[in-house]
Amino acid sequence: MVQKMKCIKTTEAVGHVLCHDITRIVPGQFKGAAFKKSHVVREEDIPILLDMGKENLYVWERTEGTLHEDEAAEMLKNLCIGESNPSFAAGAPSEGKIEITALTDGLLKVNSDALKAVNLQGEMMIATRHGNYPVKKGESVAAMRIIPLVIEEEKLQKAKDACMKYYHDGENVEKAVEKASEKGILSLLPFKTKKIGIIVTGSEVKAGRIQDRFGPVMIGKLKEYGYEASQISLCSDNQDEIASELANMENQGIDLVLCTGGMSIDPDDKTPGAIKSFGADILSYGAPVLPGAMFLLGHKGKMTVLGVPGCAMYNRRTVLDLILPRVLCDDVITKAELAEYAEGGLCLGCRECHFPNCGFGK
């Protein structure tokens, strides 16, 4: 048995129980609940409520099959992260809204189809941050609420059913529900322990004619996620030499190699050919992202090889910023997903960079 609201005059509300928070806004000073849900209206509250423009109030009237906004928000929260998820924390309902935060650093994953299915139901909403982007502990990742103050429980069940089919994967419905409760619309992939190598290519760099500027940039990128390079090697623009160094790193148990420079189609750019001759399975040579069109993603055994084009040396954000955090979390990247980066894949090179709080890669 749940409660249903009814509307009464504020002057007749003494002794009645509020069915929702009543928000007070003082421009530039305060926004919050002046009266909380379940507050019993007192005589001294009446002038304050009238001053707030509340000539009528919604109070509880018990009925069956109807959910209050706080109860409904809890159900939406469960669709996102289940009843218990060690990666996320959910706050208590406030004015009908629940906010979800990350409990650890990691890569946020969003089941976009399930999220859309819920929001298509109407009278309810879930808003999230973009998936496939890193988040830090304590950061907000999603919030949800229903639009009206109360909603039929049946509508929440329909939303759940709509969400479930995107976890079906050929299993029966019971298994789909179990899977959704374990994962939900949101999941968080932790950063994995990895040995990382950097190969800086360029005969002029190896010969000492110019200073290596690429290596320090890659070291800085890794530090953003708490990683250090286990090995840094300089190679001349020689395909066999680069391939040999890749094999050497493989023998040392390196999990990820960043090959920098020599990634274009010019005759003296040998890095793509070296990665291929090393025996890596090339998922893609080229990405619909600027800066970073000449990016390469390959694998050999447990080793991942990233061919990083020269733009990463002087552009603040490139394709590497979109792919690196996913690789560090062992997130599987497909050719189709690389193609999807085309929409939003044009970095505007803003004077003041706000990445990832911008449209790049989204």
PDB file of C-alpha atoms in Angstrom, residues 22-309:
ATOM      1  CA  ILE A  22       8.774  22.422  -1.080  1.00  0.00           C
ATOM      2  CA  THR A  23      11.637  24.384  -2.586  1.00  0.00           C
ATOM      3  CA  ARG A  24      12.460  27.935  -1.639  1.00  0.00           C
ATOM      4  CA  ILE A  25      14.605  30.093  -3.906  1.00  0.00           C
ATOM      5  CA  VAL A  26      16.269  33.343  -2.861  1.00  0.00           C
ATOM      6  CA  PRO A  27      18.091  34.600  -5.976  1.00  0.00           C
ATOM      7  CA  GLY A  28      21.830  34.576  -5.471  1.00  0.00           C
ATOM      8  CA  GLN A  29      21.558  33.336  -1.894  1.00  0.00           C
ATOM      9  CA  PHE A  30      19.708  30.082  -1.426  1.00  0.00           C
ATOM     10  CA  LYS A  31      17.936  27.238  -3.196  1.00  0.00           C
ATOM     11  CA  GLY A  32      16.741  24.270  -1.200  1.00  0.00           C
ATOM     12  CA  ALA A  33      13.916  22.586   0.602  1.00  0.00           C
ATOM     13  CA  ALA A  34      12.187  24.882   3.063  1.00  0.00           C
ATOM     14  CA  PHE A  35       9.831  22.049   3.985  1.00  0.00           C
ATOM     15  CA  LYS A  36      10.695  18.379   3.597  1.00  0.00           C
ATOM     16  CA  LYS A  37       8.452  15.577   2.482  1.00  0.00           C
ATOM     17  CA  SER A  38       6.528  14.046   5.401  1.00  0.00           C
ATOM     18  CA  HIS A  39       6.588  17.365   7.294  1.00  0.00           C
ATOM     19  CA  VAL A  40       3.422  17.858   9.340  1.00  0.00           C
ATOM     20  CA  VAL A  41       2.122  21.341   8.583  1.00  0.00           C
ATOM     21  CA  ARG A  42       1.890  23.602  11.650  1.00  0.00           C
ATOM     22  CA  GLU A  43      -0.040  26.795  12.213  1.00  0.00           C
ATOM     23  CA  GLU A  44       3.147  28.874  12.150  1.00  0.00           C
ATOM     24  CA  ASP A  45       4.063  27.404   8.722  1.00  0.00           C
ATOM     25  CA  ILE A  46       1.025  28.873   6.984  1.00  0.00           C
ATOM     26  CA  PRO A  47       2.313  32.483   6.610  1.00  0.00           C
ATOM     27  CA  ILE A  48       5.669  31.246   5.353  1.00  0.00           C
ATOM     28  CA  LEU A  49       4.041  28.977   2.768  1.00  0.00           C
ATOM     29  CA  LEU A  50       1.763  31.750   1.583  1.00  0.00           C
ATOM     30  CA  ASP A  51       4.751  34.105   1.267  1.00  0.00           C
ATOM     31  CA  MET A  52       6.339  31.469  -0.967  1.00  0.00           C
ATOM     32  CA  GLY A  53       3.301  31.587  -3.226  1.00  0.00           C
ATOM     33  CA  LYS A  54       1.912  28.253  -2.060  1.00  0.00           C
ATOM     34  CA  GLU A  55      -1.830  28.854  -1.887  1.00  0.00           C
ATOM     35  CA  ASN A  56      -2.422  25.111  -2.268  1.00  0.00           C
ATOM     36  CA  LEU A  57      -0.502  22.114  -0.996  1.00  0.00           C
ATOM     37  CA  TYR A  58      -0.268  18.481  -2.013  1.00  0.00           C
ATOM     38  CA  VAL A  59      -0.689  16.114   0.903  1.00  0.00           C
ATOM     39  CA  TRP A  60      -0.828  12.346   1.175  1.00  0.00           C
ATOM     40  CA  GLU A  61      -3.891  10.278   0.496  1.00  0.00           C
ATOM     41  CA  ARG A  62      -3.289   6.546   0.640  1.00  0.00           C
ATOM     42  CA  THR A  63      -3.887   4.463  -2.494  1.00  0.00           C
ATOM     43  CA  GLU A  64      -2.443   1.345  -4.071  1.00  0.00           C
ATOM     44  CA  GLY A  65      -0.289   1.030  -7.193  1.00  0.00           C
ATOM     45  CA  THR A  66       1.113   4.567  -7.072  1.00  0.00           C
ATOM     46  CA  LEU A  67       4.679   5.577  -6.273  1.00  0.00           C
ATOM     47  CA  HIS A  68       5.899   8.793  -4.732  1.00  0.00           C
ATOM     48  CA  GLU A  69       8.719  10.536  -6.610  1.00  0.00           C
ATOM     49  CA  ASP A  70      11.326   9.380  -4.075  1.00  0.00           C
ATOM     50  CA  GLU A  71      10.275   5.739  -4.387  1.00  0.00           C
ATOM     51  CA  ALA A  72      10.250   6.007  -8.168  1.00  0.00           C
ATOM     52  CA  ALA A  73      13.721   7.577  -8.168  1.00  0.00           C
ATOM     53  CA  GLU A  74      14.961   4.589  -6.163  1.00  0.00           C
ATOM     54  CA  MET A  75      13.641   2.247  -8.847  1.00  0.00           C
ATOM     55  CA  LEU A  76      15.343   4.260 -11.584  1.00  0.00           C
ATOM     56  CA  LYS A  77      18.544   4.197  -9.558  1.00  0.00           C
ATOM     57  CA  ASN A  78      18.323   0.404  -9.394  1.00  0.00           C
ATOM     58  CA  LEU A  79      18.036   0.263 -13.186  1.00  0.00           C
ATOM     59  CA  CYS A  80      21.302   2.198 -13.372  1.00  0.00           C
ATOM     60  CA  ILE A  81      23.456   0.409 -10.806  1.00  0.00           C
ATOM     61  CA  GLY A  82      21.329  -2.251  -9.137  1.00  0.00           C
ATOM     62  CA  GLU A  83      20.611  -2.333  -5.434  1.00  0.00           C
ATOM     63  CA  SER A  84      24.312  -2.556  -4.603  1.00  0.00           C
ATOM     64  CA  ASN A  85      27.307  -1.805  -6.797  1.00  0.00           C
ATOM     65  CA  PRO A  86      30.831  -1.390  -5.363  1.00  0.00           C
ATOM     66  CA  SER A  87      31.745   1.083  -8.118  1.00  0.00           C
ATOM     67  CA  PHE A  88      29.045   3.632  -7.352  1.00  0.00           C
ATOM     68  CA  ALA A  89      27.337   5.440  -4.503  1.00  0.00           C
ATOM     69  CA  ALA A  90      23.797   6.793  -4.631  1.00  0.00           C
ATOM     70  CA  GLY A  91      22.643   9.646  -2.451  1.00  0.00           C
ATOM     71  CA  ALA A  92      19.311   9.822  -0.680  1.00  0.00           C
ATOM     72  CA  PRO A  93      16.421  11.273  -2.685  1.00  0.00           C
ATOM     73  CA  SER A  94      16.306  15.058  -2.528  1.00  0.00           C
ATOM     74  CA  GLU A  95      13.333  16.841  -4.050  1.00  0.00           C
ATOM     75  CA  GLY A  96      12.629  13.615  -5.931  1.00  0.00           C
ATOM     76  CA  LYS A  97      16.112  13.358  -7.467  1.00  0.00           C
ATOM     77  CA  ILE A  98      18.881  10.842  -6.829  1.00  0.00           C
ATOM     78  CA  GLU A  99      22.476  11.494  -7.840  1.00  0.00           C
ATOM     79  CA  ILE A 100      25.037   8.742  -8.475  1.00  0.00           C
ATOM     80  CA  THR A 101      28.767   9.260  -7.921  1.00  0.00           C
ATOM     81  CA  ALA A 102      31.824   7.137  -8.694  1.00  0.00           C
ATOM     82  CA  LEU A 103      33.519   5.385  -5.791  1.00  0.00           C
ATOM     83  CA  THR A 104      36.779   4.916  -7.667  1.00  0.00           C
ATOM     84  CA  ASP A 105      38.666   6.177 -10.696  1.00  0.00           C
ATOM     85  CA  GLY A 106      37.807   4.335 -13.876  1.00  0.00           C
ATOM     86  CA  LEU A 107      36.212   4.349 -17.302  1.00  0.00           C
ATOM     87  CA  LEU A 108      32.479   5.021 -17.322  1.00  0.00           C
ATOM     88  CA  LYS A 109      30.456   2.704 -19.548  1.00  0.00           C
ATOM     89  CA  VAL A 110      26.851   3.503 -20.452  1.00  0.00           C
ATOM     90  CA  ASN A 111      24.407   1.078 -22.033  1.00  0.00           C
ATOM     91  CA  SER A 112      23.035   3.681 -24.435  1.00  0.00           C
ATOM     92  CA  ASP A 113      20.228   1.510 -25.796  1.00  0.00           C
ATOM     93  CA  ALA A 114      18.891   0.697 -22.335  1.00  0.00           C
ATOM     94  CA  LEU A 115      19.201   4.326 -21.265  1.00  0.00           C
ATOM     95  CA  LYS A 116      17.225   5.482 -24.293  1.00  0.00           C
ATOM     96  CA  ALA A 117      14.589   2.796 -23.738  1.00  0.00           C
ATOM     97  CA  VAL A 118      13.909   4.079 -20.223  1.00  0.00           C
ATOM     98  CA  ASN A 119      13.743   7.728 -21.254  1.00  0.00           C
ATOM     99  CA  LEU A 120      11.320   6.908 -24.075  1.00  0.00           C
ATOM    100  CA  GLN A 121       8.747   5.743 -21.527  1.00  0.00           C
ATOM    101  CA  GLY A 122       7.788   9.304 -20.585  1.00  0.00           C
ATOM    102  CA  GLU A 123       7.213  10.842 -17.136  1.00  0.00           C
ATOM    103  CA  MET A 124      10.685   9.735 -16.043  1.00  0.00           C
ATOM    104  CA  MET A 125      14.275  10.600 -16.863  1.00  0.00           C
ATOM    105  CA  ILE A 126      17.830   9.411 -16.358  1.00  0.00           C
ATOM    106  CA  ALA A 127      20.697  11.696 -17.378  1.00  0.00           C
ATOM    107  CA  THR A 128      24.305  10.469 -17.442  1.00  0.00           C
ATOM    108  CA  ARG A 129      27.741  11.646 -18.421  1.00  0.00           C
ATOM    109  CA  HIS A 130      29.082  10.381 -21.702  1.00  0.00           C
ATOM    110  CA  GLY A 131      30.257   6.795 -21.721  1.00  0.00           C
ATOM    111  CA  ASN A 132      33.807   5.732 -22.632  1.00  0.00           C
ATOM    112  CA  TYR A 133      35.294   8.629 -20.700  1.00  0.00           C
ATOM    113  CA  PRO A 134      37.376   8.464 -17.518  1.00  0.00           C
ATOM    114  CA  VAL A 135      35.880   9.649 -14.253  1.00  0.00           C
ATOM    115  CA  LYS A 136      37.456  10.222 -10.873  1.00  0.00           C
ATOM    116  CA  LYS A 137      36.374   9.096  -7.445  1.00  0.00           C
ATOM    117  CA  GLY A 138      33.633  11.315  -6.079  1.00  0.00           C
ATOM    118  CA  GLU A 139      32.548  12.723  -9.432  1.00  0.00           C
ATOM    119  CA  SER A 140      28.886  12.739 -10.394  1.00  0.00           C
ATOM    120  CA  VAL A 141      28.044  10.311 -13.212  1.00  0.00           C
ATOM    121  CA  ALA A 142      24.227  10.289 -13.363  1.00  0.00           C
ATOM    122  CA  ALA A 143      21.009  11.650 -11.889  1.00  0.00           C
ATOM    123  CA  MET A 144      17.398  10.571 -12.211  1.00  0.00           C
ATOM    124  CA  ARG A 145      13.850  11.432 -11.227  1.00  0.00           C
ATOM    125  CA  ILE A 146      10.257  11.191 -12.401  1.00  0.00           C
ATOM    126  CA  ILE A 147       8.586  14.258 -13.892  1.00  0.00           C
ATOM    127  CA  PRO A 148       5.316  14.283 -11.891  1.00  0.00           C
ATOM    128  CA  LEU A 149       5.174  14.033  -8.105  1.00  0.00           C
ATOM    129  CA  VAL A 150       3.622  10.575  -8.246  1.00  0.00           C
ATOM    130  CA  ILE A 151       3.544   7.873 -10.899  1.00  0.00           C
ATOM    131  CA  GLU A 152       1.853   4.541 -11.461  1.00  0.00           C
ATOM    132  CA  GLU A 153       4.077   1.666 -10.416  1.00  0.00           C
ATOM    133  CA  GLU A 154       3.105  -0.084 -13.639  1.00  0.00           C
ATOM    134  CA  LYS A 155       4.944   2.567 -15.652  1.00  0.00           C
ATOM    135  CA  LEU A 156       8.168   1.914 -13.762  1.00  0.00           C
ATOM    136  CA  GLN A 157       7.749  -1.797 -14.421  1.00  0.00           C
ATOM    137  CA  LYS A 158       7.361  -1.080 -18.147  1.00  0.00           C
ATOM    138  CA  ALA A 159      10.565   0.939 -18.028  1.00  0.00           C
ATOM    139  CA  LYS A 160      12.319  -1.980 -16.369  1.00  0.00           C
ATOM    140  CA  ASP A 161      11.016  -4.399 -18.984  1.00  0.00           C
ATOM    141  CA  ALA A 162      12.144  -2.077 -21.783  1.00  0.00           C
ATOM    142  CA  CYS A 163      15.574  -1.886 -20.197  1.00  0.00           C
ATOM    143  CA  MET A 164      15.877  -5.625 -19.654  1.00  0.00           C
ATOM    144  CA  LYS A 165      15.795  -6.634 -23.295  1.00  0.00           C
ATOM    145  CA  TYR A 166      19.107  -4.900 -23.868  1.00  0.00           C
ATOM    146  CA  TYR A 167      20.666  -7.337 -21.399  1.00  0.00           C
ATOM    147  CA  HIS A 168      18.927 -10.374 -22.841  1.00  0.00           C
ATOM    148  CA  ASP A 169      21.753 -11.589 -25.104  1.00  0.00           C
ATOM    149  CA  GLY A 170      19.835 -14.751 -25.977  1.00  0.00           C
ATOM    150  CA  GLU A 171      19.250 -15.670 -22.349  1.00  0.00           C
ATOM    151  CA  ASN A 172      15.877 -16.124 -20.722  1.00  0.00           C
ATOM    152  CA  VAL A 173      14.211 -13.156 -19.062  1.00  0.00           C
ATOM    153  CA  GLU A 174      15.186 -14.252 -15.543  1.00  0.00           C
ATOM    154  CA  LYS A 175      18.832 -14.376 -16.557  1.00  0.00           C
ATOM    155  CA  ALA A 176      18.496 -10.983 -18.219  1.00  0.00           C
ATOM    156  CA  VAL A 177      17.134  -9.456 -15.024  1.00  0.00           C
ATOM    157  CA  GLU A 178      19.939 -11.035 -13.021  1.00  0.00           C
ATOM    158  CA  LYS A 179      22.527  -9.686 -15.434  1.00  0.00           C
ATOM    159  CA  ALA A 180      21.023  -6.194 -15.320  1.00  0.00           C
ATOM    160  CA  SER A 181      21.008  -6.181 -11.529  1.00  0.00           C
ATOM    161  CA  GLU A 182      24.705  -7.048 -11.582  1.00  0.00           C
ATOM    162  CA  LYS A 183      25.657  -4.449 -14.161  1.00  0.00           C
ATOM    163  CA  GLY A 184      22.844  -1.985 -14.837  1.00  0.00           C
ATOM    164  CA  ILE A 185      22.812   0.865 -17.321  1.00  0.00           C
ATOM    165  CA  LEU A 186      26.061   2.119 -15.783  1.00  0.00           C
ATOM    166  CA  SER A 187      29.295   0.288 -15.129  1.00  0.00           C
ATOM    167  CA  LEU A 188      32.794   1.413 -14.245  1.00  0.00           C
ATOM    168  CA  LEU A 189      35.905  -0.295 -15.572  1.00  0.00           C
ATOM    169  CA  PRO A 190      38.924   0.053 -13.286  1.00  0.00           C
ATOM    170  CA  PHE A 191      42.347   0.940 -14.610  1.00  0.00           C
ATOM    171  CA  LYS A 192      44.489  -2.191 -14.909  1.00  0.00           C
ATOM    172  CA  THR A 193      48.069  -2.748 -13.821  1.00  0.00           C
ATOM    173  CA  LYS A 194      50.187  -2.518 -16.962  1.00  0.00           C
ATOM    174  CA  LYS A 195      53.795  -2.462 -18.081  1.00  0.00           C
ATOM    175  CA  ILE A 196      54.069   0.259 -20.687  1.00  0.00           C
ATOM    176  CA  GLY A 197      56.780   0.937 -23.219  1.00  0.00           C
ATOM    177  CA  ILE A 198      57.401   3.970 -25.418  1.00  0.00           C
ATOM    178  CA  ILE A 199      59.225   3.789 -28.734  1.00  0.00           C
ATOM    179  CA  VAL A 200      60.235   7.180 -30.111  1.00  0.00           C
ATOM    180  CA  THR A 201      61.084   6.972 -33.809  1.00  0.00           C
ATOM    181  CA  GLY A 202      63.218   9.387 -35.776  1.00  0.00           C
ATOM    182  CA  SER A 203      66.790   9.081 -36.995  1.00  0.00           C
ATOM    183  CA  GLU A 204      67.478  12.697 -36.076  1.00  0.00           C
ATOM    184  CA  VAL A 205      66.352  12.039 -32.502  1.00  0.00           C
ATOM    185  CA  LYS A 206      68.378   8.852 -32.075  1.00  0.00           C
ATOM    186  CA  ALA A 207      71.463  10.519 -33.491  1.00  0.00           C
ATOM    187  CA  GLY A 208      71.079  13.333 -30.975  1.00  0.00           C
ATOM    188  CA  ARG A 209      70.699  16.002 -33.633  1.00  0.00           C
ATOM    189  CA  ILE A 210      67.466  17.192 -32.014  1.00  0.00           C
ATOM    190  CA  GLN A 211      66.013  16.678 -28.556  1.00  0.00           C
ATOM    191  CA  ASP A 212      63.284  14.124 -28.045  1.00  0.00           C
ATOM    192  CA  ARG A 213      60.049  16.007 -27.423  1.00  0.00           C
ATOM    193  CA  PHE A 214      57.667  13.143 -28.108  1.00  0.00           C
ATOM    194  CA  GLY A 215      58.697  10.926 -25.200  1.00  0.00           C
ATOM    195  CA  PRO A 216      57.990  13.542 -22.503  1.00  0.00           C
ATOM    196  CA  VAL A 217      54.543  14.201 -23.978  1.00  0.00           C
ATOM    197  CA  MET A 218      53.700  10.481 -23.801  1.00  0.00           C
ATOM    198  CA  ILE A 219      54.998  10.319 -20.234  1.00  0.00           C
ATOM    199  CA  GLY A 220      52.685  13.194 -19.361  1.00  0.00           C
ATOM    200  CA  LYS A 221      49.705  11.433 -20.926  1.00  0.00           C
ATOM    201  CA  LEU A 222      50.380   8.322 -18.870  1.00  0.00           C
ATOM    202  CA  LYS A 223      50.726  10.350 -15.669  1.00  0.00           C
ATOM    203  CA  GLU A 224      47.181  11.646 -16.140  1.00  0.00           C
ATOM    204  CA  TYR A 225      46.035   8.133 -15.259  1.00  0.00           C
ATOM    205  CA  GLY A 226      48.699   7.303 -12.697  1.00  0.00           C
ATOM    206  CA  TYR A 227      50.998   5.288 -14.968  1.00  0.00           C
ATOM    207  CA  GLU A 228      54.728   5.354 -15.660  1.00  0.00           C
ATOM    208  CA  ALA A 229      56.657   3.994 -18.613  1.00  0.00           C
ATOM    209  CA  SER A 230      58.667   0.859 -17.830  1.00  0.00           C
ATOM    210  CA  GLN A 231      60.910   1.408 -20.832  1.00  0.00           C
ATOM    211  CA  ILE A 232      61.621   4.203 -23.326  1.00  0.00           C
ATOM    212  CA  SER A 233      63.561   3.417 -26.502  1.00  0.00           C
ATOM    213  CA  LEU A 234      64.809   5.532 -29.383  1.00  0.00           C
ATOM    214  CA  CYS A 235      64.761   4.054 -32.881  1.00  0.00           C
ATOM    215  CA  SER A 236      65.870   5.420 -36.221  1.00  0.00           C
ATOM    216  CA  ASP A 237      63.485   5.484 -39.172  1.00  0.00           C
ATOM    217  CA  ASN A 238      64.226   1.861 -39.985  1.00  0.00           C
ATOM    218  CA  GLN A 239      61.444  -0.675 -40.203  1.00  0.00           C
ATOM    219  CA  ASP A 240      63.521  -3.634 -39.045  1.00  0.00           C
ATOM    220  CA  GLU A 241      64.919  -1.722 -36.082  1.00  0.00           C
ATOM    221  CA  ILE A 242      61.461  -0.630 -34.897  1.00  0.00           C
ATOM    222  CA  ALA A 243      60.053  -4.142 -35.351  1.00  0.00           C
ATOM    223  CA  SER A 244      63.002  -5.575 -33.422  1.00  0.00           C
ATOM    224  CA  GLU A 245      62.415  -3.193 -30.534  1.00  0.00           C
ATOM    225  CA  LEU A 246      58.747  -4.174 -30.474  1.00  0.00           C
ATOM    226  CA  ALA A 247      59.764  -7.809 -30.225  1.00  0.00           C
ATOM    227  CA  ASN A 248      62.203  -6.932 -27.440  1.00  0.00           C
ATOM    228  CA  MET A 249      59.436  -5.247 -25.457  1.00  0.00           C
ATOM    229  CA  GLU A 250      57.160  -8.208 -26.044  1.00  0.00           C
ATOM    230  CA  ASN A 251      59.808 -10.509 -24.582  1.00  0.00           C
ATOM    231  CA  GLN A 252      60.004  -8.264 -21.510  1.00  0.00           C
ATOM    232  CA  GLY A 253      56.281  -8.656 -20.877  1.00  0.00           C
ATOM    233  CA  ILE A 254      55.280  -5.146 -21.912  1.00  0.00           C
ATOM    234  CA  ASP A 255      51.479  -4.883 -22.125  1.00  0.00           C
ATOM    235  CA  LEU A 256      51.149  -1.624 -24.040  1.00  0.00           C
ATOM    236  CA  VAL A 257      53.526   0.102 -26.458  1.00  0.00           C
ATOM    237  CA  LEU A 258      53.161   3.667 -27.667  1.00  0.00           C
ATOM    238  CA  CYS A 259      54.992   4.019 -30.984  1.00  0.00           C
ATOM    239  CA  THR A 260      55.434   7.696 -31.680  1.00  0.00           C
ATOM    240  CA  GLY A 261      56.110   9.404 -34.972  1.00  0.00           C
ATOM    241  CA  GLY A 262      56.627   8.125 -38.492  1.00  0.00           C
ATOM    242  CA  MET A 263      52.910   7.390 -38.884  1.00  0.00           C
ATOM    243  CA  SER A 264      52.101   9.142 -42.165  1.00  0.00           C
ATOM    244  CA  ILE A 265      52.199   7.668 -45.662  1.00  0.00           C
ATOM    245  CA  ASP A 266      55.443   9.401 -46.631  1.00  0.00           C
ATOM    246  CA  PRO A 267      58.144   7.002 -47.916  1.00  0.00           C
ATOM    247  CA  ASP A 268      60.403   7.638 -44.931  1.00  0.00           C
ATOM    248  CA  ASP A 269      57.674   6.951 -42.360  1.00  0.00           C
ATOM    249  CA  LYS A 270      58.327   3.353 -41.370  1.00  0.00           C
ATOM    250  CA  THR A 271      56.334   2.868 -38.162  1.00  0.00           C
ATOM    251  CA  PRO A 272      53.113   1.331 -39.587  1.00  0.00           C
ATOM    252  CA  GLY A 273      55.098  -1.141 -41.663  1.00  0.00           C
ATOM    253  CA  ALA A 274      57.269  -2.013 -38.660  1.00  0.00           C
ATOM    254  CA  ILE A 275      54.209  -2.720 -36.485  1.00  0.00           C
ATOM    255  CA  LYS A 276      52.796  -4.951 -39.207  1.00  0.00           C
ATOM    256  CA  SER A 277      56.073  -6.813 -39.790  1.00  0.00           C
ATOM    257  CA  PHE A 278      56.363  -7.331 -36.020  1.00  0.00           C
ATOM    258  CA  GLY A 279      53.269  -9.470 -36.410  1.00  0.00           C
ATOM    259  CA  ALA A 280      50.612  -7.269 -34.847  1.00  0.00           C
ATOM    260  CA  ASP A 281      47.032  -7.719 -35.985  1.00  0.00           C
ATOM    261  CA  ILE A 282      46.088  -4.239 -37.183  1.00  0.00           C
ATOM    262  CA  LEU A 283      42.529  -3.385 -36.162  1.00  0.00           C
ATOM    263  CA  SER A 284      42.730  -0.027 -37.892  1.00  0.00           C
ATOM    264  CA  TYR A 285      45.302   2.225 -39.508  1.00  0.00           C
ATOM    265  CA  GLY A 286      43.511   5.530 -39.612  1.00  0.00           C
ATOM    266  CA  ALA A 287      40.772   7.045 -37.449  1.00  0.00           C
ATOM    267  CA  PRO A 288      38.027   9.602 -38.255  1.00  0.00           C
ATOM    268  CA  VAL A 289      39.424  12.011 -35.680  1.00  0.00           C
ATOM    269  CA  LEU A 290      41.298  15.276 -36.103  1.00  0.00           C
ATOM    270  CA  PRO A 291      43.898  15.701 -34.793  1.00  0.00           C
ATOM    271  CA  GLY A 292      44.927  12.074 -35.118  1.00  0.00           C
ATOM    272  CA  ALA A 293      43.803  10.699 -38.482  1.00  0.00           C
ATOM    273  CA  MET A 294      46.991   8.603 -38.887  1.00  0.00           C
ATOM    274  CA  PHE A 295      46.414   6.691 -35.658  1.00  0.00           C
ATOM    275  CA  LEU A 296      47.010   2.922 -35.574  1.00  0.00           C
ATOM    276  CA  LEU A 297      45.569   0.337 -33.209  1.00  0.00           C
ATOM    277  CA  GLY A 298      46.949  -3.190 -33.204  1.00  0.00           C
ATOM    278  CA  HIS A 299      47.343  -6.259 -31.008  1.00  0.00           C
ATOM    279  CA  LYS A 300      49.715  -9.169 -30.727  1.00  0.00           C
ATOM    280  CA  GLY A 301      48.906 -11.657 -28.008  1.00  0.00           C
ATOM    281  CA  LYS A 302      48.345  -9.704 -24.825  1.00  0.00           C
ATOM    282  CA  MET A 303      50.272  -6.707 -26.125  1.00  0.00           C
ATOM    283  CA  THR A 304      48.477  -3.646 -27.495  1.00  0.00           C
ATOM    284  CA  VAL A 305      50.352  -1.377 -29.890  1.00  0.00           C
ATOM    285  CA  LEU A 306      49.285   2.200 -30.510  1.00  0.00           C
ATOM    286  CA  GLY A 307      50.786   4.076 -33.426  1.00  0.00           C
ATOM    287  CA  VAL A 308      50.664   7.695 -32.281  1.00  0.00           C
ATOM    288  CA  PRO A 309      50.863  10.308 -35.048  1.00  0.00           C
TER     289      PRO A 309
END
